[in-house]
């Protein structure tokens, strides 16, 4: 497992991102072709939920002056 710090610019922009647009971002992400298999409607909904939760976490981190970190598992 690897831990990386997300940039403060990413954190701040995600915290300020319009939550209404996150579902559109998830749909565009799913259509990017960057996945082994094409995500289905349920996957896209999950991706939207993930983005929403991450944006809320970023908002709390900004308010507290904290950073965001990501664990990546191979």
mmCIF file of C-alpha atoms in Angstrom:
data_model
loop_
_atom_site.group_PDB
_atom_site.id
_atom_site.type_symbol
_atom_site.label_atom_id
_atom_site.label_comp_id
_atom_site.label_asym_id
_atom_site.label_seq_id
_atom_site.Cartn_x
_atom_site.Cartn_y
_atom_site.Cartn_z
ATOM 1 C CA UNK A 1 0.000 0.000 0.000
ATOM 2 C CA UNK A 2 1.233 3.465 -0.893
ATOM 3 C CA UNK A 3 0.132 6.721 0.712
ATOM 4 C CA UNK A 4 0.274 9.983 -1.259
ATOM 5 C CA UNK A 5 -0.649 13.528 -0.298
ATOM 6 C CA UNK A 6 -3.145 15.241 -2.565
ATOM 7 C CA UNK A 7 -2.207 18.799 -3.396
ATOM 8 C CA UNK A 8 -3.816 21.634 -1.493
ATOM 9 C CA UNK A 9 -4.935 23.132 -4.822
ATOM 10 C CA UNK A 10 -6.793 19.899 -5.657
ATOM 11 C CA UNK A 11 -8.327 19.831 -2.157
ATOM 12 C CA UNK A 12 -9.444 23.454 -2.374
ATOM 13 C CA UNK A 13 -10.928 23.153 -5.847
ATOM 14 C CA UNK A 14 -12.725 19.935 -4.996
ATOM 15 C CA UNK A 15 -14.098 21.514 -1.821
ATOM 16 C CA UNK A 16 -15.470 24.430 -3.858
ATOM 17 C CA UNK A 17 -16.746 22.325 -6.777
ATOM 18 C CA UNK A 18 -20.471 22.585 -7.583
ATOM 19 C CA UNK A 19 -21.992 19.405 -6.088
ATOM 20 C CA UNK A 20 -24.754 19.408 -8.725
ATOM 21 C CA UNK A 21 -22.120 18.791 -11.413
ATOM 22 C CA UNK A 22 -20.472 15.787 -9.751
ATOM 23 C CA UNK A 23 -22.880 13.320 -11.402
ATOM 24 C CA UNK A 24 -21.922 14.789 -14.790
ATOM 25 C CA UNK A 25 -18.262 14.375 -13.869
ATOM 26 C CA UNK A 26 -18.920 10.725 -12.960
ATOM 27 C CA UNK A 27 -20.639 10.122 -16.309
ATOM 28 C CA UNK A 28 -17.752 11.720 -18.203
ATOM 29 C CA UNK A 29 -15.274 9.711 -16.143
ATOM 30 C CA UNK A 30 -17.141 6.500 -16.973
ATOM 31 C CA UNK A 31 -17.164 7.366 -20.689
ATOM 32 C CA UNK A 32 -13.420 8.136 -20.732
ATOM 33 C CA UNK A 33 -12.446 4.616 -21.754
ATOM 34 C CA UNK A 34 -9.918 4.432 -18.902
ATOM 35 C CA UNK A 35 -11.574 1.406 -17.301
ATOM 36 C CA UNK A 36 -10.970 -2.272 -17.986
ATOM 37 C CA UNK A 37 -14.722 -2.735 -18.425
ATOM 38 C CA UNK A 38 -17.302 -0.112 -19.266
ATOM 39 C CA UNK A 39 -18.994 1.019 -16.043
ATOM 40 C CA UNK A 40 -22.725 0.345 -15.852
ATOM 41 C CA UNK A 41 -25.391 2.662 -14.389
ATOM 42 C CA UNK A 42 -24.814 1.366 -10.853
ATOM 43 C CA UNK A 43 -21.050 1.898 -11.174
ATOM 44 C CA UNK A 44 -21.627 5.457 -12.388
ATOM 45 C CA UNK A 45 -23.929 6.144 -9.443
ATOM 46 C CA UNK A 46 -21.242 4.781 -7.092
ATOM 47 C CA UNK A 47 -18.629 6.980 -8.761
ATOM 48 C CA UNK A 48 -20.872 10.021 -8.259
ATOM 49 C CA UNK A 49 -21.303 9.106 -4.590
ATOM 50 C CA UNK A 50 -17.534 8.700 -4.224
ATOM 51 C CA UNK A 51 -16.907 12.129 -5.745
ATOM 52 C CA UNK A 52 -19.574 13.705 -3.536
ATOM 53 C CA UNK A 53 -18.112 12.123 -0.386
ATOM 54 C CA UNK A 54 -14.588 13.144 -1.387
ATOM 55 C CA UNK A 55 -15.769 16.715 -2.008
ATOM 56 C CA UNK A 56 -17.362 16.827 1.443
ATOM 57 C CA UNK A 57 -14.156 15.476 2.995
ATOM 58 C CA UNK A 58 -12.182 18.139 1.121
ATOM 59 C CA UNK A 59 -14.552 20.833 2.395
ATOM 60 C CA UNK A 60 -14.011 19.710 5.999
ATOM 61 C CA UNK A 61 -10.241 19.547 5.464
ATOM 62 C CA UNK A 62 -10.185 23.124 4.154
ATOM 63 C CA UNK A 63 -12.237 24.347 7.127
ATOM 64 C CA UNK A 64 -9.818 22.648 9.549
ATOM 65 C CA UNK A 65 -6.622 23.552 7.690
ATOM 66 C CA UNK A 66 -5.880 19.867 7.075
ATOM 67 C CA UNK A 67 -4.488 18.014 4.088
ATOM 68 C CA UNK A 68 -5.924 15.063 2.152
ATOM 69 C CA UNK A 69 -4.100 11.772 1.680
ATOM 70 C CA UNK A 70 -4.883 8.804 -0.511
ATOM 71 C CA UNK A 71 -3.961 5.178 0.068
ATOM 72 C CA UNK A 72 -3.438 3.219 -3.127
ATOM 73 C CA UNK A 73 -3.544 -0.536 -3.139
ATOM 74 C CA UNK A 74 -2.054 -2.443 -6.090
#
